[in-house]
Amino acid sequence: MTTLPANNPAGADVILRTEGLSKQFMGFHAVRNVSLAIRRHSVHALIGPNGAGKTTCFNLLTTSIPASAGRIHYNGRDITRSDPASVAASGMVRSFQISAVFGHMSVLDNVRVALQRRAGGTFAFWRSDKVLDRHTPRARELLASVHLERYELHSAADLSYGRKRALELATTLALEPELILLDEPMAGLGHEDIGPVTRLIAEVARQRTVLMVEHNMKVVAELCDRITVLQAGEVLAEGSYEEVSNDARVREAYVGGGAHG
């Protein structure tokens, strides 16, 4: 687990803050009055039973959908009415938005393309080897950071599912994010891949902030400094893993809600 300085008080050095964040769909409150404070260089999880509003909350934070009420502040700037591209360019990146793997391309080219996107390139430019070649050294550094250097010439389609997740992390890192939103990073992984991907996220989090939605409570316990529990679109509890796992309201929410969702 990453650690915060012992003298870091609640609310100190907050990279992302929401105040009364809410979203209604045809009168239904998917998210209601959610206030978050995500500390810089921490790993923070959003958890909750099915229908808790976790995905909607992520969509609000990245401004993929507009908030009905409330404010979102990123690095001290109000981004509530910003567009998703501007939010991503400012350093807050949701993993699946940017890091789709192109199966027909090599592992190295996937990362070089991501670096070219960061540089402002278009699909037309990607066809030029000369343009992509300038990104090769950095692409190899990123592949080494996720332990994929041995596979740089392999087709991305031929990677195992766990290694594809590692490649997605590399392409996300190519955008130089300060804050990474990981939406269910363990979804679909086999048991043998969970440990390696968990370790990769821990490595990534040493120099960045991570906000994640995750169902695997063992992973949450291992990775996360702080956890916010949502139920029916509202904050039910918040604290360390030990605090929330011992909260009777949280246990009841999961028992009543069935499977983790």
mmCIF file with all atom_site columns, C-alpha atoms in Angstrom, residues 100-249:
data_model
loop_
_atom_site.group_PDB
_atom_site.id
_atom_site.type_symbol
_atom_site.label_atom_id
_atom_site.label_alt_id
_atom_site.label_comp_id
_atom_site.label_asym_id
_atom_site.label_entity_id
_atom_site.label_seq_id
_atom_site.pdbx_PDB_ins_code
_atom_site.Cartn_x
_atom_site.Cartn_y
_atom_site.Cartn_z
_atom_site.occupancy
_atom_site.B_iso_or_equiv
_atom_site.pdbx_formal_charge
_atom_site.auth_seq_id
_atom_site.auth_comp_id
_atom_site.auth_asym_id
_atom_site.auth_atom_id
_atom_site.pdbx_PDB_model_num
ATOM 1   C CA . ALA A 1 100 ? -7.624  1.103   -26.091 1.00 0.00 ? 100 ALA A CA 1
ATOM 2   C CA . VAL A 1 101 ? -5.287  -1.553  -27.476 1.00 0.00 ? 101 VAL A CA 1
ATOM 3   C CA . PHE A 1 102 ? -4.987  -1.801  -31.260 1.00 0.00 ? 102 PHE A CA 1
ATOM 4   C CA . GLY A 1 103 ? -4.755  -5.549  -31.740 1.00 0.00 ? 103 GLY A CA 1
ATOM 5   C CA . HIS A 1 104 ? -3.380  -5.441  -35.287 1.00 0.00 ? 104 HIS A CA 1
ATOM 6   C CA . MET A 1 105 ? -0.437  -3.274  -34.230 1.00 0.00 ? 105 MET A CA 1
ATOM 7   C CA . SER A 1 106 ? 2.708   -4.251  -32.381 1.00 0.00 ? 106 SER A CA 1
ATOM 8   C CA . VAL A 1 107 ? 3.031   -3.626  -28.666 1.00 0.00 ? 107 VAL A CA 1
ATOM 9   C CA . LEU A 1 108 ? 5.685   -0.975  -29.368 1.00 0.00 ? 108 LEU A CA 1
ATOM 10  C CA . ASP A 1 109 ? 3.529   0.775   -31.955 1.00 0.00 ? 109 ASP A CA 1
ATOM 11  C CA . ASN A 1 110 ? 0.592   0.944   -29.554 1.00 0.00 ? 110 ASN A CA 1
ATOM 12  C CA . VAL A 1 111 ? 2.700   2.981   -27.159 1.00 0.00 ? 111 VAL A CA 1
ATOM 13  C CA . ARG A 1 112 ? 4.298   5.074   -29.920 1.00 0.00 ? 112 ARG A CA 1
ATOM 14  C CA . VAL A 1 113 ? 0.836   5.968   -31.205 1.00 0.00 ? 113 VAL A CA 1
ATOM 15  C CA . ALA A 1 114 ? -0.228  7.007   -27.715 1.00 0.00 ? 114 ALA A CA 1
ATOM 16  C CA . LEU A 1 115 ? 2.847   9.218   -27.464 1.00 0.00 ? 115 LEU A CA 1
ATOM 17  C CA . GLN A 1 116 ? 2.041   10.718  -30.849 1.00 0.00 ? 116 GLN A CA 1
ATOM 18  C CA . ARG A 1 117 ? -1.473  11.498  -29.648 1.00 0.00 ? 117 ARG A CA 1
ATOM 19  C CA . ARG A 1 118 ? 0.047   13.284  -26.673 1.00 0.00 ? 118 ARG A CA 1
ATOM 20  C CA . ALA A 1 119 ? 2.134   15.302  -29.149 1.00 0.00 ? 119 ALA A CA 1
ATOM 21  C CA . GLY A 1 120 ? -1.004  16.313  -31.021 1.00 0.00 ? 120 GLY A CA 1
ATOM 22  C CA . GLY A 1 121 ? -0.819  13.930  -33.946 1.00 0.00 ? 121 GLY A CA 1
ATOM 23  C CA . THR A 1 122 ? -3.714  12.532  -35.963 1.00 0.00 ? 122 THR A CA 1
ATOM 24  C CA . PHE A 1 123 ? -4.461  9.162   -37.523 1.00 0.00 ? 123 PHE A CA 1
ATOM 25  C CA . ALA A 1 124 ? -2.849  10.355  -40.768 1.00 0.00 ? 124 ALA A CA 1
ATOM 26  C CA . PHE A 1 125 ? 0.455   10.980  -39.029 1.00 0.00 ? 125 PHE A CA 1
ATOM 27  C CA . TRP A 1 126 ? 0.466   7.498   -37.472 1.00 0.00 ? 126 TRP A CA 1
ATOM 28  C CA . ARG A 1 127 ? 1.051   5.993   -40.907 1.00 0.00 ? 127 ARG A CA 1
ATOM 29  C CA . SER A 1 128 ? 4.477   7.613   -41.048 1.00 0.00 ? 128 SER A CA 1
ATOM 30  C CA . ASP A 1 129 ? 7.273   5.526   -39.539 1.00 0.00 ? 129 ASP A CA 1
ATOM 31  C CA . LYS A 1 130 ? 9.489   8.595   -39.417 1.00 0.00 ? 130 LYS A CA 1
ATOM 32  C CA . VAL A 1 131 ? 6.996   10.410  -37.204 1.00 0.00 ? 131 VAL A CA 1
ATOM 33  C CA . LEU A 1 132 ? 6.596   7.423   -34.906 1.00 0.00 ? 132 LEU A CA 1
ATOM 34  C CA . ASP A 1 133 ? 10.343  6.701   -34.748 1.00 0.00 ? 133 ASP A CA 1
ATOM 35  C CA . ARG A 1 134 ? 10.976  9.822   -32.700 1.00 0.00 ? 134 ARG A CA 1
ATOM 36  C CA . HIS A 1 135 ? 8.870   8.284   -29.927 1.00 0.00 ? 135 HIS A CA 1
ATOM 37  C CA . THR A 1 136 ? 10.651  4.922   -29.842 1.00 0.00 ? 136 THR A CA 1
ATOM 38  C CA . PRO A 1 137 ? 13.044  5.638   -26.926 1.00 0.00 ? 137 PRO A CA 1
ATOM 39  C CA . ARG A 1 138 ? 10.261  6.872   -24.657 1.00 0.00 ? 138 ARG A CA 1
ATOM 40  C CA . ALA A 1 139 ? 7.959   4.032   -25.755 1.00 0.00 ? 139 ALA A CA 1
ATOM 41  C CA . ARG A 1 140 ? 10.604  1.496   -24.741 1.00 0.00 ? 140 ARG A CA 1
ATOM 42  C CA . GLU A 1 141 ? 10.981  3.197   -21.361 1.00 0.00 ? 141 GLU A CA 1
ATOM 43  C CA . LEU A 1 142 ? 7.237   2.916   -20.799 1.00 0.00 ? 142 LEU A CA 1
ATOM 44  C CA . LEU A 1 143 ? 7.166   -0.733  -21.852 1.00 0.00 ? 143 LEU A CA 1
ATOM 45  C CA . ALA A 1 144 ? 9.998   -1.449  -19.421 1.00 0.00 ? 144 ALA A CA 1
ATOM 46  C CA . SER A 1 145 ? 8.033   0.281   -16.658 1.00 0.00 ? 145 SER A CA 1
ATOM 47  C CA . VAL A 1 146 ? 5.207   -2.247  -17.097 1.00 0.00 ? 146 VAL A CA 1
ATOM 48  C CA . HIS A 1 147 ? 7.557   -5.179  -17.787 1.00 0.00 ? 147 HIS A CA 1
ATOM 49  C CA . LEU A 1 148 ? 6.591   -5.627  -21.429 1.00 0.00 ? 148 LEU A CA 1
ATOM 50  C CA . GLU A 1 149 ? 9.950   -4.888  -23.077 1.00 0.00 ? 149 GLU A CA 1
ATOM 51  C CA . ARG A 1 150 ? 10.268  -8.540  -24.171 1.00 0.00 ? 150 ARG A CA 1
ATOM 52  C CA . TYR A 1 151 ? 7.041   -8.248  -26.162 1.00 0.00 ? 151 TYR A CA 1
ATOM 53  C CA . GLU A 1 152 ? 7.593   -5.011  -28.085 1.00 0.00 ? 152 GLU A CA 1
ATOM 54  C CA . LEU A 1 153 ? 7.484   -6.698  -31.502 1.00 0.00 ? 153 LEU A CA 1
ATOM 55  C CA . HIS A 1 154 ? 4.565   -8.979  -30.660 1.00 0.00 ? 154 HIS A CA 1
ATOM 56  C CA . SER A 1 155 ? 1.114   -8.218  -31.999 1.00 0.00 ? 155 SER A CA 1
ATOM 57  C CA . ALA A 1 156 ? -1.005  -6.702  -29.219 1.00 0.00 ? 156 ALA A CA 1
ATOM 58  C CA . ALA A 1 157 ? -3.758  -9.170  -30.103 1.00 0.00 ? 157 ALA A CA 1
ATOM 59  C CA . ASP A 1 158 ? -1.470  -12.051 -29.133 1.00 0.00 ? 158 ASP A CA 1
ATOM 60  C CA . LEU A 1 159 ? -0.869  -10.821 -25.581 1.00 0.00 ? 159 LEU A CA 1
ATOM 61  C CA . SER A 1 160 ? -2.522  -12.506 -22.632 1.00 0.00 ? 160 SER A CA 1
ATOM 62  C CA . TYR A 1 161 ? -5.361  -10.551 -21.049 1.00 0.00 ? 161 TYR A CA 1
ATOM 63  C CA . GLY A 1 162 ? -3.175  -9.528  -18.128 1.00 0.00 ? 162 GLY A CA 1
ATOM 64  C CA . ARG A 1 163 ? -0.438  -8.251  -20.440 1.00 0.00 ? 163 ARG A CA 1
ATOM 65  C CA . LYS A 1 164 ? -3.024  -6.331  -22.442 1.00 0.00 ? 164 LYS A CA 1
ATOM 66  C CA . ARG A 1 165 ? -3.964  -4.572  -19.200 1.00 0.00 ? 165 ARG A CA 1
ATOM 67  C CA . ALA A 1 166 ? -0.286  -3.775  -18.675 1.00 0.00 ? 166 ALA A CA 1
ATOM 68  C CA . LEU A 1 167 ? -0.127  -2.369  -22.213 1.00 0.00 ? 167 LEU A CA 1
ATOM 69  C CA . GLU A 1 168 ? -3.185  -0.242  -21.494 1.00 0.00 ? 168 GLU A CA 1
ATOM 70  C CA . LEU A 1 169 ? -1.362  1.168   -18.475 1.00 0.00 ? 169 LEU A CA 1
ATOM 71  C CA . ALA A 1 170 ? 1.657   1.973   -20.642 1.00 0.00 ? 170 ALA A CA 1
ATOM 72  C CA . THR A 1 171 ? -0.466  3.805   -23.207 1.00 0.00 ? 171 THR A CA 1
ATOM 73  C CA . THR A 1 172 ? -2.197  5.693   -20.392 1.00 0.00 ? 172 THR A CA 1
ATOM 74  C CA . LEU A 1 173 ? 1.167   6.683   -18.916 1.00 0.00 ? 173 LEU A CA 1
ATOM 75  C CA . ALA A 1 174 ? 2.205   7.942   -22.353 1.00 0.00 ? 174 ALA A CA 1
ATOM 76  C CA . LEU A 1 175 ? -0.213  10.830  -21.825 1.00 0.00 ? 175 LEU A CA 1
ATOM 77  C CA . GLU A 1 176 ? 1.716   11.931  -18.707 1.00 0.00 ? 176 GLU A CA 1
ATOM 78  C CA . PRO A 1 177 ? -1.347  11.948  -16.424 1.00 0.00 ? 177 PRO A CA 1
ATOM 79  C CA . GLU A 1 178 ? -1.263  13.336  -12.910 1.00 0.00 ? 178 GLU A CA 1
ATOM 80  C CA . LEU A 1 179 ? -4.470  11.557  -11.941 1.00 0.00 ? 179 LEU A CA 1
ATOM 81  C CA . ILE A 1 180 ? -5.489  8.192   -13.382 1.00 0.00 ? 180 ILE A CA 1
ATOM 82  C CA . LEU A 1 181 ? -9.058  6.923   -13.065 1.00 0.00 ? 181 LEU A CA 1
ATOM 83  C CA . LEU A 1 182 ? -9.082  3.136   -13.305 1.00 0.00 ? 182 LEU A CA 1
ATOM 84  C CA . ASP A 1 183 ? -12.504 1.646   -13.948 1.00 0.00 ? 183 ASP A CA 1
ATOM 85  C CA . GLU A 1 184 ? -12.523 -1.962  -12.716 1.00 0.00 ? 184 GLU A CA 1
ATOM 86  C CA . PRO A 1 185 ? -8.878  -2.739  -13.587 1.00 0.00 ? 185 PRO A CA 1
ATOM 87  C CA . MET A 1 186 ? -9.202  -6.355  -12.418 1.00 0.00 ? 186 MET A CA 1
ATOM 88  C CA . ALA A 1 187 ? -12.358 -7.117  -14.418 1.00 0.00 ? 187 ALA A CA 1
ATOM 89  C CA . GLY A 1 188 ? -11.910 -10.200 -16.572 1.00 0.00 ? 188 GLY A CA 1
ATOM 90  C CA . LEU A 1 189 ? -8.460  -11.048 -15.236 1.00 0.00 ? 189 LEU A CA 1
ATOM 91  C CA . GLY A 1 190 ? -7.597  -14.616 -14.369 1.00 0.00 ? 190 GLY A CA 1
ATOM 92  C CA . HIS A 1 191 ? -6.320  -15.373 -10.888 1.00 0.00 ? 191 HIS A CA 1
ATOM 93  C CA . GLU A 1 192 ? -2.732  -15.556 -12.161 1.00 0.00 ? 192 GLU A CA 1
ATOM 94  C CA . ASP A 1 193 ? -2.899  -12.003 -13.580 1.00 0.00 ? 193 ASP A CA 1
ATOM 95  C CA . ILE A 1 194 ? -4.373  -10.185 -10.576 1.00 0.00 ? 194 ILE A CA 1
ATOM 96  C CA . GLY A 1 195 ? -1.158  -10.108 -8.572  1.00 0.00 ? 195 GLY A CA 1
ATOM 97  C CA . PRO A 1 196 ? 1.039   -8.737  -11.398 1.00 0.00 ? 196 PRO A CA 1
ATOM 98  C CA . VAL A 1 197 ? -1.504  -6.067  -12.387 1.00 0.00 ? 197 VAL A CA 1
ATOM 99  C CA . THR A 1 198 ? -1.942  -5.065  -8.737  1.00 0.00 ? 198 THR A CA 1
ATOM 100 C CA . ARG A 1 199 ? 1.825   -4.613  -8.433  1.00 0.00 ? 199 ARG A CA 1
ATOM 101 C CA . LEU A 1 200 ? 1.896   -2.552  -11.630 1.00 0.00 ? 200 LEU A CA 1
ATOM 102 C CA . ILE A 1 201 ? -0.780  -0.208  -10.301 1.00 0.00 ? 201 ILE A CA 1
ATOM 103 C CA . ALA A 1 202 ? 1.179   0.154   -7.055  1.00 0.00 ? 202 ALA A CA 1
ATOM 104 C CA . GLU A 1 203 ? 4.290   1.080   -9.051  1.00 0.00 ? 203 GLU A CA 1
ATOM 105 C CA . VAL A 1 204 ? 2.362   3.587   -11.157 1.00 0.00 ? 204 VAL A CA 1
ATOM 106 C CA . ALA A 1 205 ? 0.861   5.149   -8.024  1.00 0.00 ? 205 ALA A CA 1
ATOM 107 C CA . ARG A 1 206 ? 4.267   6.009   -6.554  1.00 0.00 ? 206 ARG A CA 1
ATOM 108 C CA . GLN A 1 207 ? 4.471   9.111   -8.718  1.00 0.00 ? 207 GLN A CA 1
ATOM 109 C CA . ARG A 1 208 ? 0.810   9.714   -9.537  1.00 0.00 ? 208 ARG A CA 1
ATOM 110 C CA . THR A 1 209 ? -2.621  9.763   -7.987  1.00 0.00 ? 209 THR A CA 1
ATOM 111 C CA . VAL A 1 210 ? -4.989  6.876   -8.682  1.00 0.00 ? 210 VAL A CA 1
ATOM 112 C CA . LEU A 1 211 ? -8.758  6.822   -8.238  1.00 0.00 ? 211 LEU A CA 1
ATOM 113 C CA . MET A 1 212 ? -10.240 3.418   -8.929  1.00 0.00 ? 212 MET A CA 1
ATOM 114 C CA . VAL A 1 213 ? -13.514 1.553   -9.010  1.00 0.00 ? 213 VAL A CA 1
ATOM 115 C CA . GLU A 1 214 ? -12.824 -2.051  -8.084  1.00 0.00 ? 214 GLU A CA 1
ATOM 116 C CA . HIS A 1 215 ? -14.857 -5.056  -6.946  1.00 0.00 ? 215 HIS A CA 1
ATOM 117 C CA . ASN A 1 216 ? -11.988 -7.193  -5.670  1.00 0.00 ? 216 ASN A CA 1
ATOM 118 C CA . MET A 1 217 ? -11.783 -6.303  -1.993  1.00 0.00 ? 217 MET A CA 1
ATOM 119 C CA . LYS A 1 218 ? -8.429  -8.046  -1.547  1.00 0.00 ? 218 LYS A CA 1
ATOM 120 C CA . VAL A 1 219 ? -6.981  -5.719  -4.195  1.00 0.00 ? 219 VAL A CA 1
ATOM 121 C CA . VAL A 1 220 ? -8.638  -2.704  -2.578  1.00 0.00 ? 220 VAL A CA 1
ATOM 122 C CA . ALA A 1 221 ? -7.202  -3.679  0.805   1.00 0.00 ? 221 ALA A CA 1
ATOM 123 C CA . GLU A 1 222 ? -3.721  -4.063  -0.653  1.00 0.00 ? 222 GLU A CA 1
ATOM 124 C CA . LEU A 1 223 ? -3.626  -0.928  -2.789  1.00 0.00 ? 223 LEU A CA 1
ATOM 125 C CA . CYS A 1 224 ? -5.821  1.763   -1.350  1.00 0.00 ? 224 CYS A CA 1
ATOM 126 C CA . ASP A 1 225 ? -5.033  4.467   1.179   1.00 0.00 ? 225 ASP A CA 1
ATOM 127 C CA . ARG A 1 226 ? -8.638  5.602   1.414   1.00 0.00 ? 226 ARG A CA 1
ATOM 128 C CA . ILE A 1 227 ? -11.999 4.183   0.395   1.00 0.00 ? 227 ILE A CA 1
ATOM 129 C CA . THR A 1 228 ? -15.313 5.867   -0.285  1.00 0.00 ? 228 THR A CA 1
ATOM 130 C CA . VAL A 1 229 ? -18.370 3.608   -0.158  1.00 0.00 ? 229 VAL A CA 1
ATOM 131 C CA . LEU A 1 230 ? -21.376 4.608   -2.255  1.00 0.00 ? 230 LEU A CA 1
ATOM 132 C CA . GLN A 1 231 ? -24.900 3.334   -1.812  1.00 0.00 ? 231 GLN A CA 1
ATOM 133 C CA . ALA A 1 232 ? -27.854 4.448   -3.927  1.00 0.00 ? 232 ALA A CA 1
ATOM 134 C CA . GLY A 1 233 ? -25.793 7.330   -5.269  1.00 0.00 ? 233 GLY A CA 1
ATOM 135 C CA . GLU A 1 234 ? -24.782 8.727   -1.877  1.00 0.00 ? 234 GLU A CA 1
ATOM 136 C CA . VAL A 1 235 ? -21.668 8.467   0.275   1.00 0.00 ? 235 VAL A CA 1
ATOM 137 C CA . LEU A 1 236 ? -22.343 5.808   2.893   1.00 0.00 ? 236 LEU A CA 1
ATOM 138 C CA . ALA A 1 237 ? -18.929 5.723   4.549   1.00 0.00 ? 237 ALA A CA 1
ATOM 139 C CA . GLU A 1 238 ? -15.333 6.770   4.031   1.00 0.00 ? 238 GLU A CA 1
ATOM 140 C CA . GLY A 1 239 ? -12.037 5.860   5.629   1.00 0.00 ? 239 GLY A CA 1
ATOM 141 C CA . SER A 1 240 ? -9.285  3.256   5.588   1.00 0.00 ? 240 SER A CA 1
ATOM 142 C CA . TYR A 1 241 ? -10.012 -0.307  4.523   1.00 0.00 ? 241 TYR A CA 1
ATOM 143 C CA . GLU A 1 242 ? -10.110 -1.378  8.150   1.00 0.00 ? 242 GLU A CA 1
ATOM 144 C CA . GLU A 1 243 ? -12.573 1.367   9.032   1.00 0.00 ? 243 GLU A CA 1
ATOM 145 C CA . VAL A 1 244 ? -15.013 0.746   6.201   1.00 0.00 ? 244 VAL A CA 1
ATOM 146 C CA . SER A 1 245 ? -14.813 -3.041  6.385   1.00 0.00 ? 245 SER A CA 1
ATOM 147 C CA . ASN A 1 246 ? -15.780 -2.888  10.055  1.00 0.00 ? 246 ASN A CA 1
ATOM 148 C CA . ASP A 1 247 ? -18.638 -0.462  9.444   1.00 0.00 ? 247 ASP A CA 1
ATOM 149 C CA . ALA A 1 248 ? -21.961 -2.199  10.056  1.00 0.00 ? 248 ALA A CA 1
ATOM 150 C CA . ARG A 1 249 ? -23.701 0.002   7.464   1.00 0.00 ? 249 ARG A CA 1
#
